[in-house]
Short mmCIF file of C-alpha atoms and ligand atoms in Angstrom, two decimals:
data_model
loop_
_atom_site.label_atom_id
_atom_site.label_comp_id
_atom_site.label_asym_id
_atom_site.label_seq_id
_atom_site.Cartn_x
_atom_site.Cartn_y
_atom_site.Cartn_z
CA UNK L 242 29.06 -79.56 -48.81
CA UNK L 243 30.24 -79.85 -52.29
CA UNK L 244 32.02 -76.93 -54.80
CA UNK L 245 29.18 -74.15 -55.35
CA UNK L 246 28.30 -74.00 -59.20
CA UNK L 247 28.67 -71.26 -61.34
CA UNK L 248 26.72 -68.28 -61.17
CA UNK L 249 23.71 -68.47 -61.97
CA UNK L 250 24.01 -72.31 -62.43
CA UNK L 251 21.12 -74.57 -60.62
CA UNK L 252 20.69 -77.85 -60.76
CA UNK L 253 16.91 -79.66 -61.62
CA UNK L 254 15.43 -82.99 -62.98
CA UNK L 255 13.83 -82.67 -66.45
CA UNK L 256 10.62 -82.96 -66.62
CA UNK L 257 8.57 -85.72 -69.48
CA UNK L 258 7.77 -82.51 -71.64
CA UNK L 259 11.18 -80.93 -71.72
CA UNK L 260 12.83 -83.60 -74.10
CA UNK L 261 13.41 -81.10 -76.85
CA UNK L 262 15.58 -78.84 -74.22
CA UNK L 263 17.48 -81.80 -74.01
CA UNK L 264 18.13 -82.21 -77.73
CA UNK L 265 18.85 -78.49 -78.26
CA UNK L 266 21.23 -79.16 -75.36
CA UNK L 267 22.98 -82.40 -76.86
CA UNK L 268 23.44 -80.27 -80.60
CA UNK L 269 25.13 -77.34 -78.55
CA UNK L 270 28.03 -79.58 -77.35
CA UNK L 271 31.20 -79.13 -79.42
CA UNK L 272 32.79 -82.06 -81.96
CA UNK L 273 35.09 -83.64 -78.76
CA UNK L 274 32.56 -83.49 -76.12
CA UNK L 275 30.22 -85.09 -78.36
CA UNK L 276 32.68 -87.77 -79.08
CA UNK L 277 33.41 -88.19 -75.44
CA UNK L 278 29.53 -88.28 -74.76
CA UNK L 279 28.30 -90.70 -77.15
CA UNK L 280 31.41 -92.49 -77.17
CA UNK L 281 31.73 -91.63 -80.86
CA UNK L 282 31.25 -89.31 -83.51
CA UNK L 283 27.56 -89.58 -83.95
CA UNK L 284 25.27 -87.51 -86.65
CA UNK L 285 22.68 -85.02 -85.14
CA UNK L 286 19.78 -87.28 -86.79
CA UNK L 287 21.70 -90.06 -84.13
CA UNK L 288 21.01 -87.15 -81.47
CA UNK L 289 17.08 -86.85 -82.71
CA UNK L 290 16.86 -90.35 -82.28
CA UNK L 291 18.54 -90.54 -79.00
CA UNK L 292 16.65 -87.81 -76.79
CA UNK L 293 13.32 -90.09 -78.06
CA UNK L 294 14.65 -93.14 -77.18
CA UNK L 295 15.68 -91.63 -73.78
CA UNK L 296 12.23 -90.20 -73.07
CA UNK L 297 10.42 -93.40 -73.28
CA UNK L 298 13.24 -95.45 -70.73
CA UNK L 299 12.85 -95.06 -67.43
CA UNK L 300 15.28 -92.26 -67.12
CA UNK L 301 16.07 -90.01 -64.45
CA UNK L 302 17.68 -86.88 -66.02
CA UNK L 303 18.75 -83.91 -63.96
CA UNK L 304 19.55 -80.38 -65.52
CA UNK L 305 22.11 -78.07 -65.12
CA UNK L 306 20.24 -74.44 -66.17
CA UNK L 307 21.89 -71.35 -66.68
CA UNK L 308 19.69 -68.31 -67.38
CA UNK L 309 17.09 -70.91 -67.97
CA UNK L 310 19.42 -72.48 -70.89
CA UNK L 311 19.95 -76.44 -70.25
CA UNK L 312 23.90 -76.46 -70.22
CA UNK L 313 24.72 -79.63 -68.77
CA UNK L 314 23.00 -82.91 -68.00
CA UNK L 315 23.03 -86.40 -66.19
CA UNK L 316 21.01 -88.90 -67.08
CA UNK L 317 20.64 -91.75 -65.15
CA UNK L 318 18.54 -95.27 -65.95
CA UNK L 319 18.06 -98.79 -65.28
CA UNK L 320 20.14 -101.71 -67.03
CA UNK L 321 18.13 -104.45 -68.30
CA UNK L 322 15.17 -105.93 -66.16
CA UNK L 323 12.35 -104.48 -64.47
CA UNK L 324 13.58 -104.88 -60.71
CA UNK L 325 17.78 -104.80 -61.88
CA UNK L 326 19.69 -103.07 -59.44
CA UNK L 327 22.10 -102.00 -62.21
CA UNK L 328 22.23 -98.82 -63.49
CA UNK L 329 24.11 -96.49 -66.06
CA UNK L 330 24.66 -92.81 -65.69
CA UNK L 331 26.09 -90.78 -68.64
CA UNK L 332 26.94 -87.06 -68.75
CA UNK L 333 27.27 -83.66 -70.63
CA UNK L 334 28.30 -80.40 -70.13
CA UNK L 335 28.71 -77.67 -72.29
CA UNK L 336 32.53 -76.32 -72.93
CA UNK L 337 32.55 -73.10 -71.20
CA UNK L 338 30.87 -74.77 -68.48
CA UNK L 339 33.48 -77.58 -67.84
CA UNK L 340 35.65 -78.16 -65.07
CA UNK L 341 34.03 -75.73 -62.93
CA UNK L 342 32.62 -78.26 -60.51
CA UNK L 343 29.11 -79.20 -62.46
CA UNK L 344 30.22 -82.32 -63.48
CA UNK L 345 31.03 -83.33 -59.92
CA UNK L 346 27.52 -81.50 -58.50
CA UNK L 347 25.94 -83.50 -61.27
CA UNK L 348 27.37 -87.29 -60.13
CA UNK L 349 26.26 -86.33 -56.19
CA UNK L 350 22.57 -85.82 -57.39
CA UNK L 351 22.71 -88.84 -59.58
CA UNK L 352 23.92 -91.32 -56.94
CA UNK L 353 21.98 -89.48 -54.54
CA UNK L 354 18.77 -90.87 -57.42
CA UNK L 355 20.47 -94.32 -57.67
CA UNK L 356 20.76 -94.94 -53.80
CA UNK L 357 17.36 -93.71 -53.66
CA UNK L 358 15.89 -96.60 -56.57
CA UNK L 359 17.72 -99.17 -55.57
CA UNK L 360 20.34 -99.73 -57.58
CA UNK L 361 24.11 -101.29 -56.37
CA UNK L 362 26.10 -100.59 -59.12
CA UNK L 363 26.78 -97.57 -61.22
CA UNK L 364 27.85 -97.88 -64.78
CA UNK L 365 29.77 -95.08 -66.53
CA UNK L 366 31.32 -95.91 -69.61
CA UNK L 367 33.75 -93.55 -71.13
CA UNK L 368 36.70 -93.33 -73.57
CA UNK L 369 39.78 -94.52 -72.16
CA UNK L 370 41.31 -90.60 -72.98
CA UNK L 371 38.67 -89.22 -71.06
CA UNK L 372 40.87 -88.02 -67.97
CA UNK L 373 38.24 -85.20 -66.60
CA UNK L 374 35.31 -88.05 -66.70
CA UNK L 375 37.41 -90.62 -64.99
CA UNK L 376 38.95 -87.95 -62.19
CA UNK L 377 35.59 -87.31 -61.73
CA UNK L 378 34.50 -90.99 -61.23
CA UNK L 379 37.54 -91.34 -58.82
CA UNK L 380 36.64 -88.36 -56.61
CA UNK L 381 32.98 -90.86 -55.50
CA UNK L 382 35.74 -93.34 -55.17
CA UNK L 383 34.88 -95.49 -58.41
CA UNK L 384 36.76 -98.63 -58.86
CA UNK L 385 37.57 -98.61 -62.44
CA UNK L 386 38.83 -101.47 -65.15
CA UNK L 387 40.26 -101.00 -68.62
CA UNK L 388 38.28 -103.05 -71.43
CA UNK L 389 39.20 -102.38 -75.25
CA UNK L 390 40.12 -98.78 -74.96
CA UNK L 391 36.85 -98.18 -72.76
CA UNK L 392 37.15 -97.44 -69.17
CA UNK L 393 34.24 -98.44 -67.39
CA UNK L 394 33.41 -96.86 -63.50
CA UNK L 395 31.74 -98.78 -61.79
CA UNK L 396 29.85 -96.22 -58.49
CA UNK L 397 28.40 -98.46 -55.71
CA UNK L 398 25.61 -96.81 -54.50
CA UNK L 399 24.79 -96.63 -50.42
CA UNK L 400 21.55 -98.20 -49.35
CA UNK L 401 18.60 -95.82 -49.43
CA UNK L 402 17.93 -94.10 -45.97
CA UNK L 403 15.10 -92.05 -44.97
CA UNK L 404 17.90 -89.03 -44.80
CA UNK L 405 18.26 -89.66 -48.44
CA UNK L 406 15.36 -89.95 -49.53
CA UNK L 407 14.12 -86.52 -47.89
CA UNK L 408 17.09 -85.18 -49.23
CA UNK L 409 15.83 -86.16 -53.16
CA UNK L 410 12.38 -84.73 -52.23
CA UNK L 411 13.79 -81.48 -51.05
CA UNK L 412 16.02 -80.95 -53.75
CA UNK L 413 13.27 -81.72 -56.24
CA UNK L 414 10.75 -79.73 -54.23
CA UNK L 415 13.07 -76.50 -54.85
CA UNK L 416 13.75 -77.88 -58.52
CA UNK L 417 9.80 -78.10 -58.82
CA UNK L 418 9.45 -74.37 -57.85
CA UNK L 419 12.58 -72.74 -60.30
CA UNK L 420 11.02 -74.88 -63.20
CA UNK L 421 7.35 -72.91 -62.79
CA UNK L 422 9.14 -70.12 -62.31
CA UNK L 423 11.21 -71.13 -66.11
CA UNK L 424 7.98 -71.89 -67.48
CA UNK L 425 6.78 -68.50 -66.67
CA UNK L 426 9.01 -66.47 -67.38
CA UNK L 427 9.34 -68.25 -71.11
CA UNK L 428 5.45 -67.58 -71.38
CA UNK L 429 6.40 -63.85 -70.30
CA UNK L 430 9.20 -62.92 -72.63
CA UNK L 431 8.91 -61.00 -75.75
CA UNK L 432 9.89 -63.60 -78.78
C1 LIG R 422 33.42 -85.21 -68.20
C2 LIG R 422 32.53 -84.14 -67.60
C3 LIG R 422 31.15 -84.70 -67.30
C4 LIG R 422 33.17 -83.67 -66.27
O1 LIG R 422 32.40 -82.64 -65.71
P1 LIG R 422 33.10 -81.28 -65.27
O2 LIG R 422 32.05 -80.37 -64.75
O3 LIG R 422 33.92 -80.78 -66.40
O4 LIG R 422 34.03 -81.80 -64.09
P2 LIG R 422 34.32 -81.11 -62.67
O5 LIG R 422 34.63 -79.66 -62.86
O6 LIG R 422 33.27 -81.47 -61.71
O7 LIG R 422 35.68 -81.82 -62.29
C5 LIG R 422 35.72 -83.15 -61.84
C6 LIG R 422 37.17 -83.55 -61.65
O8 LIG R 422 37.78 -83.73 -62.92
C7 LIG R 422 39.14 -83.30 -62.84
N1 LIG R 422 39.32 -82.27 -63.85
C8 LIG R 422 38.65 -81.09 -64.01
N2 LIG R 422 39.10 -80.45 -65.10
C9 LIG R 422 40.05 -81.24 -65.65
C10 LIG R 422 40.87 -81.13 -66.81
N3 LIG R 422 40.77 -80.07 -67.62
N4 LIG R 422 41.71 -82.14 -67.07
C11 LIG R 422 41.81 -83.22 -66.27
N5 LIG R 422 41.05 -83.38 -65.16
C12 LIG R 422 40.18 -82.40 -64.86
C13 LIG R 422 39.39 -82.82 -61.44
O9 LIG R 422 39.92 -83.90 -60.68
C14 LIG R 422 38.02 -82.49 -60.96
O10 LIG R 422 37.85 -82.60 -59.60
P3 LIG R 422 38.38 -81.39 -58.64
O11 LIG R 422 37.92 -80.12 -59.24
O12 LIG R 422 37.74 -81.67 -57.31
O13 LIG R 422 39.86 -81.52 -58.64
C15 LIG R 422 32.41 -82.88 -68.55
O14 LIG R 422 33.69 -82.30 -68.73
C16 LIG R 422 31.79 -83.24 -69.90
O15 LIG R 422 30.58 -83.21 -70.06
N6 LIG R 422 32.61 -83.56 -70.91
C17 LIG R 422 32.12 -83.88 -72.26
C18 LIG R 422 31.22 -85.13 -72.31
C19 LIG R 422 31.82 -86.29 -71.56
O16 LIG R 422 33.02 -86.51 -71.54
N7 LIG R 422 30.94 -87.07 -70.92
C20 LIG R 422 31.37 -88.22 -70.16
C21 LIG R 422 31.01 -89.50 -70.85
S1 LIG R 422 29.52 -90.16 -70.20
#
């Protein structure tokens, strides 16, 4: 059992129609964790274009809600051909929300997905100053190597099982549920 998140924190994949949560989401994050994100400083139009671009791959992208606000994400999708067994994951949180164990909850769900589709290898490419990113990496026992000031992770993923794949459906199943439950209570609240 891993660290519990922060109160009132839960964990969900987004679904197809939530893209502009994710993009309200990306613009919240401060200059640095932007940086650290993107793996520069890009422009918010960059951002617009991105969460597009995102939503037409074949991404897996799990939430991290708070109150119903997206505050952290990890989005996971497939490197170059149709049946590759290579994969990237990339992640944000927002400030007040880092280092407090969502990060780590995060990378469990996301290898959990990879193990799940298939895919071997994990790539997470970060800035080589990103400490928090790569202690993170470490604690699913990356193997990392340097490469022009870019660290890359590399996460191999465990076969799927059907442990782990009943394990995706229930935690989906419950993510299913709380994400009604968002969509009602947005269609509820006075503006
Ligand atoms: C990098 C990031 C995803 C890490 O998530 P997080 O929720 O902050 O990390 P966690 O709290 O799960 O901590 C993971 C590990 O990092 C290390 N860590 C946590 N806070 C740290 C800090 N301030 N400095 C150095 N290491 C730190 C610890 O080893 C920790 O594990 P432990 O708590 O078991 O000791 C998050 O901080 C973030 O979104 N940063 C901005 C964007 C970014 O850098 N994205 C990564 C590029 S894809």
């Amino acid at each position: 059992m891993r660290d519990p998140l922060p109160q009132n924190g839960r964990i969900r994949k987004l679904w197809v129609g939530e893209t502009e949560l994710y993009h309200a989401h990306l613009l919240r994050l401060d200059p640095q964790s932007r940086r650290s994100r993107f793996g520069a400083s890009v422009s918010d139009a960059f951002i617009a274009n991105y969460v597009q671009v995102a939503n037409s791959l074949d991404s897996v992208i799990h939430g991290f809600f708070v109150d119903d606000i997206l505050r952290g994400t990890a989005e996971l999708r497939p490197l170059g051909a149709t049946f590759t067994h290579e994969a990237e994951a990339a992640f944000s949180i927002e400030t007040p929300w880092q280092s407090h164990g969502v990060g780590t909850a995060l990378l469990d769900r996301t290898l959990l997905a990879a193990r799940n589709r298939g895919f071997k290898l994990l790539h997470m490419a970060c800035l080589a100053d990103n400490r928090r990113m790569q202690q993170l990496a470490l604690k699913f026992d990356a193997e990392l190597s340097f490469d022009f000031g870019t660290v890359v992770g590399e996460v191999e993923a465990a076969h799927p099982t059907p442990m782990s794949v009943l394990r995706e459906f229930v935690v989906d199943s419950t993510g299913f549920a709380t994400a009604l439950l968002d969509a009602h209570s947005r269609l509820i609240k006075p503006a």
